[in-house]
Amino acid sequence: MKMQSSSGYWKHLLNIPFTLLLFSHCSQLEIEKPSLFQFLFLSASPTSVGVVTSDFASGGRFKTFEPNSFTTFPTSIPIHSDAVGRYTNDRVFIVNRLNRDSIQVLNPQFGFLTEQEFSVGQGKNPQDISVWNDKYFISLYNADELVIYNRSSGIKTGSVSFTSLRETFSTSGIPDSSVEASYMIQDGSSLFVLLQRLDRNDVSGYLPPNSDSYLVEVDMDLNQIKAVYTLPYRNPSSKIQKVFLFGEPHLVFSCVGRVGFISQIDAGIIAFRLSTRQFHPNRLFAEQIAGGDILSFQIKNDEYGYASVLDAGFNKTIQVFRPRTGEKLGTLLQIPGNIGISLSGLLLTNEGKLLVGSTDFTKPGIYVYDTNIGNVLLNPIPSSVELTPFDIFQLQNLP
């Protein structure tokens, strides 16, 4: 069922011509508060990033942050406490995950107001969204299908079945019905979807990857599976980054294998060559070299990459590595596992600023490093975005 979260006032406002808004602004200069014009059109700069923040309890906020000036803009849009964001087709898409189970569409041209929100079904736990023509493709963690929704109405119109891709092995002898579809990325008319295929019935209770994980290529015009690629390592958990490596484009993502309380050194960052539809023979950064699970990463070029690593003692580090050789170059940030601070959200901006989210509940915020001048930390005290940053993403369309 489609749900519109904008009030009647804002829906009316979106239909007012720009010139009338400007005239209204100019005629009310005596009001001593941020004007409507400023709120709608000056809420972010061209180099701003989007930040999903959370209190990990009652709710979250979408914020915009300028890494060059360490400025947090007045944008503050209510979202779910467990959400991730994506910018595509000139819109911000907030994927409200388990217990809200909805897609929330924000319009940057109008102060990131919510212009659409629709449910994907209670308990389905959406993970990512891609836009193709008049269709939304949405991956669901608690389902065995990739669902398709109409872009204008927010109504489900179809799906791509993943039933044949369910895991067939379980230590309990009872396979589950979910394939754990997670992050996605487009390349032309192909949509690449990661399937973790975790064992929900394992006696450990920690959802280990007892079966192979898949990268599924979906034809978005025909709404059907085009190919299935078995990953060389299991449990892909990071966003997919499209990177120009070794002279051509690759899809790159991190697999963590057994992670957390069942952590093992068994995976790393892998690259999928688009021209041949084959995986690069070597990991770009192996867990054996990083010393733990690589939860997220950003790659600048063949020579420099950045990874967020969690080791078996729950120590967190931001490490620098060389994708061309797989070697570790250094450590930018290290947080001991016993002080209650985590790292969440990692983004390398188009300008070369590396943003690292810190979940320190006493002073949460974003660290900014300049990778153009030797990975220098520009703000020793993380810049506040009010709540704890959880996901950081570029406010520009992907190529």
Coordinates of C-alpha atoms in Angstrom, one line a residue, residues 16 40 132 147-148 166 203 210 214 232-233 256 259 277 279 299-300 320 349 366 380 399:
I16 CA 4.0 26.6 -6.8
L40 CA 14.3 24.9 -0.1
W132 CA 15.2 1.8 -14.3
V147 CA 10.5 -7.1 -6.2
I148 CA 9.5 -4.5 -8.8
R166 CA 17.9 -20.8 -2.1
V203 CA 22.6 -24.3 15.6
N210 CA 27.3 -22.5 5.0
Y214 CA 26.1 -15.4 -5.5
P232 CA 35.1 -17.0 -4.7
Y233 CA 34.4 -16.0 -1.1
V256 CA 33.4 -11.2 5.2
V259 CA 32.1 -12.5 10.9
R277 CA 32.2 -11.4 -16.4
F279 CA 36.4 -12.5 -11.0
I299 CA 39.0 2.6 -3.6
K300 CA 40.6 5.6 -5.1
V320 CA 45.2 2.0 3.7
T349 CA 34.2 11.8 -2.2
I366 CA 32.4 12.4 11.0
P380 CA 40.8 15.7 15.1
P399 CA 28.1 7.2 -13.9

